[in-house]
Amino acid sequence: MYEFFDQIIFKIGNVIIAVLTWLISLFATPPAWLPAVVWFVFKVVLIIATFPAIFAMTTWAERKILGRIQNRLGPNRVGPVGLFQPIADGIKTLTKEDIVPAIADKPIHTMAPVIAVVASFLVIAVLPIGRNMIGADLNIGVLFFFAAGSISEVSIFMAGWASRNKYSLLGGMRAIAQMVSYEIPFILSAVTVVMVVGSLSTSQIVSAQQLHLLVEDPEGLGDLLKRVVFHFYNNIGGWFVFQPWGFFGFVIFFTSSLAELNRSPFDLPEAESEIIAGHHTEYSGFKFALFALSEYISMIAVCGLASTLFLGGWNGPHLLPSWGWFFLKVFSLMFVMIWIRGTFPRLRADQLMGFAWKFLLPLSLINIFSAGLWYHIPSRAFGWLASALIMGGAYHFLSRGVVTRDIEKRIYRFA
Amino acid sequence: MDYVFYILAIWIVGSGLLAILQRNLVHCAVALIAFFAGIAGIFFSLHAEFLGAIQVVVYVGAIAVLILFAIMLTRHVTGEEEVSPFSRHAIWGWIASAAVLCVLLYSLDKQMFAISAEPSQITMLDIGNAMMQRYAVPFEVISLLLTAALVGAVVIALEEPRERK
Amino acid sequence: MVTLTHYLVLAAVVFCIGLAGVLTRRNAIMVLVGLEMMLNAGNINLVAFWRYLGSQAMSGQMFAIFAIAVAGAEAAVGLALLIAVYRHFRNVSVEEISSLKG
């Protein structure tokens, strides 16, 4: 049963190829390149169809969860529990008038959302979604992810600049400054995993997080139990998040990815109360929808990379198909992001920069050192302890730098 | 796969010309980003995938952004420039660069390379090993240089003390 | 068939576009842009030679990596200098910053 669900995409693809081959063979001999081309188209269509669908459901889920946190209902008019709200929103944005400001720089204003969407979709290609399910298994996978991700910075600047609006320009400049600063801990925290695995390929990173303990000569009920325990341990125990450097790397990665995505509490570039909506103030209709699409696709992609690097990718006990585990992890991380958005206040600009340069950057550098130590100490238990001690100490001392202790007690005279 | 090269070449030359001919500096920078992306494509077509990715990370993600920042900090925010690259004083520049191009192409013509490529796969592992073994000293020197550049850039761009103004 | 010559011609053209940018533009930022383009042309040459002549040696790729690192350092320092110059002269035109001429 598990095997069937794990392979379901391949079975569908093979059925399509078989049907096409049969159809063509009625008229001529099927060409040799047919399977490769069909697989290519199939993969692309699957990615282009699946992720926008997830995007639509994410917008609904985000509004629903935020509503729950803020003690209101959220969308509840269209369909059962407001489930068709994304469709209504889609029709609304498509039929809305597309307004371009009269003094805006029209070519760049039009190009910006397109580049944003392209950059966010490029990133999906290197994520291993399930066993043998990857868009393009490049041997520079992780680097490709960061390269394609860095294009989105440019698109945000283009949007902010081309709108010829002070708020947009401020938002764009804020976004670039923030993304350039947080990109460093973002990449450095991923470097630990690359270093330990010894490869940049995402599929090899996932398979490095599997353990291979075997029970010798399984007999009787006791050994069956042992096999079940070993099975769980093999599929969960190897996740890098259980190592001290992996845990800190994961936290650094997740925190700086919030800043890369311009999400709360790092949403200064689009802070509604200060600069309206930042770089997409002057966008309406479908272009605005494209920006929303690219933001959510990047969110899914970053959560996917976080689970690939630290949470074992598609590895998991065979209760769910491999892609089931992947999406379970992605959706859990996205839920945490929404939760954070609902509960954390926004940072000030100086706090934002101080946090990146004084805390996350040194912590991620020390994390690389501790990962190297862990890798080279032969005894796993001792290595674990040493790495944990270094990271705990670093966290303790670095966090003193960012906490402001001398806050005077405020006296409210007129309140 | 010839057409890939020709498309990339037209893309690179076109965006490169746009990058130096436009009057609006931000338009120049955007064309420059397209140019850098095209160069990354050339690296991919030469099977140097690592360099292609590095090209995008460093040039598009860092240098282009730095240039955009410099434009925003030094010119009018709209990026308009008063002088066009086609003004009278620029003619000597065009003549000189055309002459250089002629010399380069002429010297190229005499020693025709008609060697076809031997497909070879250099993985990330090889590059890493080379950096840590054969090229270890240059690697360290580069890291020193980058550190010095980082410190230097911060020191130079720091606001001058007020009383000196 | 794309040969080494194709890449060399492309690199030469790109180099001369960069050179024209350096020579014709007055704005110092654009001079820097031209310089970056010339460095990129050099990188095309290095990688093309690596690919077509003796690809086991890897020196071509390594040189290109180092060139990119140097270009990054150059851009950072150059643009910092430009900002400092702008703060002093309120101008970044290479022809009007001529106090040293006397």
XYZ file of C-alpha atoms in Angstrom:
682
model
C 0.000 0.000 0.000
C 2.768 2.389 1.021
C 4.731 1.542 -2.096
C 1.732 2.293 -4.267
C 1.167 5.753 -2.818
C 4.882 6.502 -2.888
C 5.080 5.673 -6.576
C 1.720 7.078 -7.613
C 3.167 9.982 -9.608
C 5.424 7.619 -11.561
C 2.535 5.276 -12.255
C 0.472 8.193 -13.611
C 3.413 9.342 -15.736
C 3.979 5.845 -17.111
C 0.287 5.473 -17.927
C 0.390 8.761 -19.856
C 3.458 7.606 -21.775
C 1.867 4.223 -22.528
C -1.344 5.828 -23.782
C 0.571 8.327 -25.936
C 2.786 5.606 -27.373
C -0.259 3.523 -28.208
C -2.030 6.482 -29.835
C 0.997 7.338 -31.962
C 1.618 3.697 -32.872
C -1.804 3.664 -34.556
C -0.356 5.985 -37.216
C 3.446 5.681 -37.086
C 6.260 4.274 -34.994
C 6.629 6.191 -31.727
C 9.877 8.215 -31.649
C 12.600 7.402 -29.142
C 12.601 10.820 -27.504
C 8.942 10.548 -26.549
C 9.324 9.318 -22.929
C 11.943 11.947 -22.038
C 9.882 14.803 -23.460
C 6.690 13.525 -21.838
C 8.435 13.270 -18.476
C 9.776 16.807 -18.884
C 6.341 18.256 -19.714
C 4.718 16.154 -16.989
C 7.119 17.456 -14.321
C 6.712 21.071 -15.376
C 2.920 20.817 -15.528
C 2.879 19.128 -12.138
C 4.962 21.883 -10.522
C 3.060 24.691 -12.259
C -0.268 23.154 -11.244
C 0.465 21.935 -7.711
C 2.218 24.878 -6.145
C -0.273 27.603 -7.138
C -3.001 25.318 -5.781
C -1.098 25.077 -2.500
C -0.660 28.866 -2.655
C -4.428 29.313 -2.915
C -5.070 27.050 0.048
C -2.298 28.739 2.038
C -3.905 32.161 1.695
C -7.139 30.682 2.989
C -5.383 28.845 5.829
C -3.395 31.925 6.788
C -6.506 34.086 7.028
C -8.350 31.393 8.930
C -5.522 30.795 11.434
C -4.905 34.522 11.902
C -8.617 34.921 12.490
C -8.517 32.207 15.133
C -5.530 33.867 16.848
C -7.254 37.249 16.802
C -10.535 35.781 18.041
C -12.566 36.298 14.871
C -13.902 33.985 12.201
C -11.842 34.741 9.105
C -13.304 34.100 5.652
C -16.609 32.213 5.960
C -18.901 33.414 3.147
C -17.789 31.589 0.005
C -18.256 27.850 0.178
C -18.035 25.668 3.324
C -15.968 27.428 6.031
C -14.898 29.948 3.371
C -12.960 27.308 1.472
C -13.662 28.845 -1.948
C -12.444 32.293 -0.890
C -9.180 31.962 -2.926
C -11.234 31.348 -6.099
C -13.315 34.438 -5.420
C -10.126 36.423 -4.764
C -8.594 35.122 -7.976
C -11.621 36.199 -10.048
C -11.564 39.571 -8.309
C -7.881 40.253 -9.038
C -8.225 39.085 -12.643
C -11.165 41.346 -13.395
C -9.840 44.392 -11.545
C -8.533 47.348 -13.508
C -4.749 47.277 -13.881
C -3.644 50.739 -12.794
C -0.135 51.967 -13.635
C 0.767 55.383 -12.177
C 1.144 58.077 -14.843
C 4.761 58.885 -13.964
C 5.780 55.287 -13.288
C 8.592 53.712 -15.291
C 6.313 51.433 -17.296
C 8.658 48.723 -18.634
C 10.321 48.110 -15.290
C 7.013 48.420 -13.453
C 5.627 45.630 -15.655
C 8.745 43.467 -15.548
C 9.095 43.393 -11.750
C 6.202 41.019 -10.843
C 7.084 38.685 -13.733
C 10.695 38.399 -12.550
C 9.509 37.810 -9.002
C 7.281 34.905 -10.082
C 9.943 33.368 -12.328
C 12.546 33.512 -9.555
C 10.236 31.858 -7.054
C 9.299 29.037 -9.441
C 12.916 28.382 -10.447
C 13.687 27.578 -6.837
C 11.101 24.777 -6.667
C 12.988 22.775 -9.310
C 15.735 21.567 -6.959
C 13.514 20.496 -4.055
C 13.251 16.718 -3.595
C 9.517 16.380 -3.031
C 9.531 12.618 -2.615
C 11.534 9.481 -3.282
C 13.038 10.059 -6.770
C 10.723 13.036 -7.196
C 12.817 16.083 -8.012
C 12.461 18.601 -10.802
C 16.164 18.803 -11.619
C 18.767 16.885 -9.619
C 21.650 19.350 -10.035
C 24.938 18.704 -8.289
C 24.889 22.368 -7.242
C 21.307 22.170 -5.951
C 21.606 24.223 -2.755
C 23.715 26.882 -4.474
C 21.146 27.066 -7.282
C 18.470 27.687 -4.675
C 20.350 30.661 -3.248
C 21.260 31.979 -6.707
C 17.669 31.935 -7.932
C 16.533 33.360 -4.607
C 18.856 36.345 -4.949
C 17.043 37.396 -8.133
C 13.935 38.182 -6.085
C 15.813 40.992 -4.297
C 16.274 42.715 -7.616
C 12.611 42.324 -8.521
C 11.562 43.956 -5.255
C 13.902 46.872 -5.855
C 12.588 47.255 -9.415
C 9.010 47.323 -8.157
C 9.825 49.875 -5.490
C 11.818 52.139 -7.762
C 9.623 52.002 -10.869
C 6.455 52.980 -9.003
C 7.826 56.523 -8.466
C 6.219 56.602 -5.064
C 8.098 57.575 -1.913
C 6.558 54.779 0.107
C 7.374 52.231 -2.577
C 10.977 53.390 -2.839
C 11.389 53.312 0.944
C 9.922 49.819 1.010
C 12.202 48.661 -1.793
C 15.322 50.074 -0.141
C 14.338 48.577 3.204
C 13.728 45.221 1.533
C 17.123 45.189 -0.185
C 19.034 46.241 2.929
C 17.251 43.610 4.979
C 17.574 40.801 2.457
C 21.284 41.444 1.831
C 21.962 41.409 5.573
C 19.966 38.296 6.346
C 21.216 36.401 3.306
C 24.573 35.883 5.047
C 23.312 33.902 8.082
C 20.751 32.277 5.747
C 23.506 30.815 3.570
C 26.006 30.186 6.377
C 23.503 28.103 8.339
C 22.978 25.910 5.269
C 26.758 25.606 4.815
C 26.970 23.363 7.915
C 24.793 20.725 6.257
C 26.672 20.997 2.963
C 29.929 20.592 4.857
C 28.852 17.512 6.796
C 27.225 15.789 3.797
C 30.018 16.796 1.438
C 27.654 17.600 -1.403
C 25.495 20.462 -2.650
C 22.987 18.116 -4.238
C 19.652 18.196 -2.413
C 18.899 14.531 -3.102
C 22.222 13.468 -1.559
C 21.546 15.670 1.464
C 18.248 13.858 1.971
C 19.745 10.388 1.602
C 22.526 11.322 4.046
C 19.841 11.717 6.705
C 18.802 8.073 6.545
C 20.262 5.564 8.979
C 20.725 1.908 8.112
C 20.505 -0.137 11.299
C 19.397 -3.715 10.655
C 18.098 -6.406 12.932
C 20.007 -9.633 12.398
C 17.913 -12.764 11.854
C 14.475 -11.403 12.691
C 12.529 -14.038 14.616
C 9.583 -13.977 16.964
C 7.494 -11.169 18.385
C 10.318 -9.446 20.294
C 12.336 -9.039 17.141
C 9.276 -7.748 15.301
C 8.949 -5.014 17.905
C 12.655 -4.361 17.574
C 12.265 -4.082 13.820
C 9.478 -1.533 14.196
C 11.582 0.501 16.633
C 14.594 0.291 14.337
C 12.454 1.330 11.389
C 11.316 4.463 13.195
C 14.850 5.175 14.378
C 16.323 4.722 10.888
C 13.887 7.161 9.356
C 13.820 9.784 12.106
C 17.087 9.486 14.035
C 19.287 10.734 11.204
C 17.651 14.137 10.825
C 20.237 16.845 11.283
C 17.949 18.842 13.528
C 18.744 16.378 16.341
C 22.416 17.348 16.310
C 23.293 20.522 18.237
C 24.723 22.268 15.186
C 21.721 21.139 13.167
C 19.300 22.486 15.724
C 20.990 25.877 15.873
C 21.405 25.873 12.096
C 17.722 25.162 11.696
C 16.711 27.973 14.043
C 19.078 30.440 12.344
C 17.886 29.309 8.917
C 14.238 29.615 9.842
C 14.661 33.036 11.492
C 16.611 34.531 8.632
C 14.225 32.984 6.103
C 11.434 34.976 7.756
C 13.478 38.092 7.001
C 14.240 36.922 3.450
C 10.521 36.472 2.847
C 9.722 39.892 4.374
C 7.348 38.197 6.761
C 6.399 39.264 10.249
C 8.207 40.077 12.568
C 10.646 41.280 9.879
C 7.994 42.838 7.638
C 9.399 46.371 7.713
C 9.502 46.575 3.880
C 5.734 46.279 3.739
C 4.796 47.660 7.138
C 1.224 48.853 6.677
C 1.314 51.346 9.509
C 4.459 53.089 8.243
C 4.739 52.854 4.460
C 1.325 51.572 3.280
C 2.385 48.361 1.506
C 5.994 49.073 0.596
C 7.041 48.013 -2.855
C 3.609 46.851 -3.979
C 1.740 49.999 -3.015
C 1.246 50.990 -6.650
C 0.307 47.551 -7.931
C -3.254 46.487 -8.503
C -5.188 43.718 -10.152
C -3.283 40.855 -11.643
C 0.209 42.259 -11.041
C -0.545 42.454 -7.345
C -1.748 38.855 -7.461
C 1.557 37.886 -9.112
C 3.475 39.463 -6.239
C 1.325 37.610 -3.725
C 1.885 34.388 -5.697
C 5.648 34.827 -5.717
C 5.719 35.581 -1.989
C 3.788 32.469 -1.077
C 5.661 30.234 -3.532
C 8.927 31.449 -2.016
C 7.499 30.713 1.418
C 6.670 27.134 0.387
C 10.109 26.779 -1.235
C 12.023 28.060 1.785
C 10.063 25.778 4.113
C 10.809 22.951 1.676
C 14.524 23.697 1.768
C 14.471 23.937 5.569
C 12.879 20.499 5.817
C 15.267 19.126 3.182
C 18.352 20.406 4.945
C 17.474 19.830 8.576
C 14.263 17.812 8.950
C 15.224 14.841 6.811
C 13.425 15.878 3.620
C 10.992 13.177 2.592
C 12.375 10.692 5.147
C 9.908 9.379 7.659
C 8.390 6.145 8.956
C 6.428 4.370 6.244
C 3.072 5.461 7.564
C 2.813 8.161 4.915
C 4.170 8.198 1.351
C 7.457 10.045 1.003
C 5.835 13.119 -0.563
C 3.305 13.002 2.265
C 6.122 13.429 4.787
C 7.620 16.265 2.756
C 4.388 18.215 2.574
C 3.588 17.454 6.219
C 6.894 19.049 7.246
C 6.418 21.984 4.867
C 2.909 22.685 6.102
C 4.007 22.441 9.746
C 6.761 24.994 9.140
C 4.321 27.244 7.292
C 1.904 26.965 10.189
C 4.685 28.131 12.527
C 5.338 31.091 10.213
C 1.665 32.079 10.305
C 1.632 31.599 14.068
C 4.633 33.905 14.409
C 2.910 36.474 12.219
C -0.114 36.380 14.486
C 1.781 36.763 17.742
C 5.020 38.752 17.312
C 5.277 42.562 17.096
C 7.318 44.133 14.306
C 11.004 44.954 14.903
C 12.513 48.429 14.634
C 15.025 49.022 11.837
C 18.021 49.235 14.209
C 16.921 46.086 16.043
C 16.580 44.335 12.693
C 20.116 45.163 11.578
C 21.625 44.586 15.018
C 19.999 41.178 15.237
C 21.431 40.118 11.862
C 24.967 41.427 12.264
C 25.588 41.145 15.992
C 23.761 37.937 16.775
C 22.854 35.712 13.804
C 26.082 36.206 11.843
C 28.541 35.339 14.666
C 26.274 32.544 15.860
C 26.194 30.966 12.395
C 29.986 31.275 12.065
C 30.478 29.530 15.411
C 27.907 26.977 14.286
C 30.066 26.100 11.269
C 32.999 25.584 13.631
C 30.971 23.359 15.940
C 29.726 21.308 12.983
C 33.322 20.771 11.889
C 34.254 19.693 15.403
C 31.291 17.298 15.527
C 32.325 15.826 12.194
C 35.933 15.213 13.181
C 35.465 13.857 16.700
C 35.289 10.067 16.269
C 33.030 9.403 19.235
C 29.505 10.535 18.365
C 28.377 11.094 21.956
C 31.421 13.178 22.798
C 31.094 15.156 19.568
C 27.451 15.819 20.320
C 28.352 17.097 23.772
C 31.198 19.300 22.547
C 29.067 20.824 19.820
C 26.214 21.433 22.230
C 28.522 23.075 24.781
C 30.034 25.412 22.175
C 26.673 26.420 20.772
C 25.098 26.845 24.203
C 27.957 29.054 25.337
C 27.912 31.075 22.127
C 24.170 31.571 22.413
C 24.486 32.668 26.032
C 27.209 35.248 25.405
C 25.941 36.573 22.083
C 22.422 37.044 23.348
C 23.751 39.482 25.964
C 24.700 41.814 23.116
C 21.225 42.151 21.690
C 19.192 42.348 24.886
C 18.769 45.888 26.143
C 18.737 45.680 29.914
C 18.744 49.340 30.927
C 15.143 50.097 30.091
C 13.952 52.822 32.422
C 10.670 52.373 34.138
C 8.130 54.498 32.350
C 5.911 56.817 34.269
C 2.611 57.487 32.586
C 1.451 60.917 33.662
C -1.645 61.497 31.599
C -2.861 57.988 31.099
C 22.915 22.804 -29.177
C 24.408 25.595 -31.288
C 21.373 27.827 -31.071
C 21.783 28.094 -27.279
C 25.112 29.794 -27.776
C 23.786 32.171 -30.434
C 20.755 33.144 -28.357
C 22.986 33.764 -25.345
C 25.478 35.749 -27.429
C 22.781 38.020 -28.849
C 21.301 38.399 -25.357
C 24.674 39.312 -23.838
C 25.722 41.769 -26.535
C 22.280 43.382 -26.618
C 21.963 43.811 -22.874
C 25.598 44.906 -22.630
C 25.020 47.649 -25.205
C 21.836 48.689 -23.420
C 23.745 48.808 -20.149
C 26.219 51.386 -21.404
C 24.010 53.361 -23.813
C 20.967 54.263 -21.776
C 20.739 57.644 -20.097
C 18.807 56.507 -17.077
C 21.249 54.922 -14.647
C 18.714 52.536 -13.128
C 17.810 51.285 -16.604
C 21.533 50.726 -17.139
C 21.699 48.716 -13.938
C 18.711 46.569 -14.910
C 20.279 45.869 -18.326
C 23.499 45.043 -16.502
C 21.640 42.441 -14.421
C 20.357 40.864 -17.645
C 23.942 40.909 -18.929
C 25.248 39.115 -15.821
C 22.501 36.512 -16.134
C 23.513 35.933 -19.752
C 27.136 35.408 -18.728
C 25.914 32.867 -16.171
C 24.111 31.141 -19.036
C 27.384 31.016 -21.005
C 29.060 29.346 -18.015
C 26.241 26.799 -17.848
C 26.625 26.139 -21.569
C 30.339 25.503 -20.980
C 29.429 22.953 -18.250
C 30.865 25.083 -15.472
C 27.695 24.913 -13.360
C 29.389 25.999 -10.161
C 30.718 29.153 -11.793
C 27.301 29.891 -13.288
C 25.635 29.723 -9.887
C 28.438 31.761 -8.297
C 28.077 34.329 -11.085
C 24.388 34.793 -10.258
C 24.955 34.892 -6.484
C 27.857 37.355 -6.615
C 26.995 39.572 -9.571
C 23.200 39.683 -9.491
C 22.807 39.242 -5.763
C 25.637 41.452 -4.572
C 27.376 43.641 -7.154
C 24.239 44.738 -9.026
C 22.564 45.510 -5.715
C 25.643 47.523 -4.640
C 25.512 49.477 -7.902
C 21.807 50.171 -7.395
C 22.553 51.377 -3.868
C 25.329 53.634 -5.158
C 22.972 55.131 -7.771
C 20.340 55.761 -5.127
C 22.861 57.387 -2.791
C 24.645 59.610 -5.314
C 22.242 60.700 -8.069
C 18.702 61.914 -8.211
C 16.490 59.060 -7.200
C 14.976 58.913 -10.697
C 18.433 58.046 -12.053
C 18.338 60.545 -14.933
C 21.694 61.737 -16.181
C 22.272 64.975 -18.075
C 25.048 63.826 -20.388
C 24.421 61.296 -23.109
C 27.101 58.769 -24.176
C 26.692 60.106 -27.717
C 28.009 63.592 -26.951
C 30.911 65.030 -28.948
C 33.623 64.287 -26.425
C 32.681 60.599 -26.419
C 33.572 59.992 -30.059
C 37.213 59.246 -29.266
C 36.137 56.655 -26.765
C 34.063 54.896 -29.400
C 36.905 55.054 -31.939
C 39.386 53.677 -29.410
C 37.214 50.761 -28.368
C 36.384 49.924 -32.003
C 40.124 49.911 -32.716
C 40.738 47.564 -29.788
C 38.004 45.275 -31.077
C 39.609 45.228 -34.533
C 43.017 44.385 -33.055
C 41.538 41.608 -30.903
C 39.594 40.063 -33.774
C 42.560 40.385 -36.136
C 44.922 38.630 -33.762
C 42.311 35.952 -33.220
C 41.911 35.250 -36.903
C 45.513 34.175 -37.421
C 45.429 31.309 -34.967
C 42.160 29.591 -35.564
C 41.138 27.212 -32.808
C 38.923 24.548 -34.259
C 39.161 22.226 -31.286
C 35.965 20.538 -30.205
C 35.330 20.031 -26.537
C 36.054 16.824 -24.697
C 33.142 16.369 -22.333
C 34.530 16.294 -18.819
C 32.615 16.425 -15.594
C 34.214 18.419 -12.835
C 32.163 18.036 -9.716
C 31.916 20.299 -6.726
C 34.131 17.854 -4.871
C 37.018 18.402 -7.319
C 36.721 22.160 -6.999
C 36.687 21.916 -3.218
C 39.713 19.632 -3.183
C 41.612 21.893 -5.570
C 40.838 24.913 -3.409
C 42.063 23.201 -0.267
C 45.167 21.621 -1.797
C 46.668 23.006 -4.960
C 45.156 26.479 -4.715
C 45.229 26.769 -0.922
C 47.543 29.791 -0.859
C 45.608 31.871 -3.411
C 42.442 30.900 -1.583
C 43.801 32.281 1.694
C 45.064 35.416 -0.054
C 41.633 35.983 -1.603
C 39.956 35.608 1.769
C 42.380 38.146 3.247
C 41.698 40.478 0.338
C 37.946 40.168 0.836
C 38.277 40.878 4.544
C 40.434 43.906 3.812
C 37.928 45.089 1.204
C 35.073 44.662 3.676
C 36.833 46.674 6.385
C 38.047 49.246 3.870
C 34.619 49.755 2.341
C 33.079 50.318 5.761
C 35.816 52.760 6.798
C 35.693 54.750 3.553
C 31.940 55.003 3.372
C 31.510 55.926 7.050
C 30.146 59.393 7.660
C 32.922 61.946 8.190
C 33.014 63.702 11.553
C 30.816 66.773 11.492
C 33.326 69.425 12.565
C 35.513 68.810 9.522
C 32.835 69.876 7.044
C 29.363 23.465 -34.177
C 30.350 26.034 -31.597
C 34.111 26.168 -31.306
C 36.506 27.949 -29.011
C 36.712 30.811 -31.515
C 33.025 31.578 -31.058
C 33.541 32.104 -27.358
C 36.697 34.149 -27.924
C 34.911 36.439 -30.379
C 32.048 36.878 -27.934
C 34.499 37.704 -25.153
C 36.305 40.223 -27.378
C 33.033 41.951 -28.260
C 31.944 42.060 -24.619
C 35.353 43.408 -23.604
C 35.087 46.234 -26.134
C 31.548 47.089 -25.053
C 32.882 47.406 -21.509
C 35.810 49.476 -22.731
C 33.461 51.780 -24.619
C 31.448 52.173 -21.439
C 34.552 53.132 -19.481
C 35.726 55.610 -22.122
C 32.456 57.287 -23.049
C 30.535 57.635 -19.817
C 31.256 60.487 -17.445
C 29.530 59.054 -14.414
C 31.969 57.138 -12.224
C 29.353 54.475 -11.454
C 29.064 53.744 -15.152
C 32.846 53.530 -15.415
C 32.709 50.863 -12.753
C 29.934 49.063 -14.658
C 32.173 49.033 -17.739
C 35.014 47.593 -15.680
C 32.792 44.797 -14.408
C 31.836 43.948 -17.985
C 35.492 43.767 -19.003
C 36.207 41.419 -16.088
C 33.305 39.240 -17.197
C 34.759 39.062 -20.698
C 37.991 37.823 -19.181
C 36.060 35.167 -17.276
C 34.382 33.936 -20.477
C 37.830 33.468 -21.976
C 39.182 31.622 -18.938
C 36.265 29.210 -18.766
C 36.249 28.652 -22.558
C 39.962 27.789 -22.517
C 39.391 25.504 -19.550
C 36.655 23.720 -21.450
C 38.421 23.365 -24.787
C 42.063 22.875 -23.810
C 43.003 20.472 -21.069
C 39.924 20.448 -18.913
C 41.497 18.219 -16.253
C 43.793 20.981 -15.030
C 40.936 23.102 -13.682
C 43.108 26.218 -13.577
C 40.659 28.029 -15.856
C 37.766 27.548 -13.496
C 39.823 28.372 -10.426
C 41.137 31.559 -12.042
C 37.589 32.566 -12.895
C 36.475 31.955 -9.306
C 39.318 34.122 -8.013
C 38.527 36.780 -10.619
C 34.929 36.887 -9.439
C 36.089 37.259 -5.830
C 38.443 40.091 -6.797
C 35.649 41.726 -8.795
C 33.449 41.601 -5.713
C 36.130 43.267 -3.593
C 36.743 45.842 -6.308
C 33.053 46.717 -6.576
C 32.681 47.060 -2.806
C 35.702 49.337 -2.381
C 35.030 51.259 -5.598
C 31.452 52.060 -4.712
C 32.431 52.998 -1.147
C 35.005 55.397 -2.629
C 32.335 56.816 -4.924
C 30.031 57.494 -2.006
C 32.852 59.203 -0.108
C 33.713 61.283 -3.206
C 30.079 62.208 -3.673
C 29.827 63.358 -0.088
C 32.823 65.637 -0.646
C 32.169 67.023 -4.137
C 28.373 66.460 -4.459
C 29.211 64.960 -7.844
C 30.468 61.684 -9.265
C 31.339 62.862 -12.779
C 34.899 61.766 -13.511
C 35.642 64.996 -15.405
C 34.574 67.406 -12.718
C 36.479 65.758 -9.875
C 39.786 67.304 -10.896
C 41.157 69.101 -7.861
C 44.505 67.321 -8.200
C 45.055 68.891 -11.620
C 45.931 72.207 -9.983
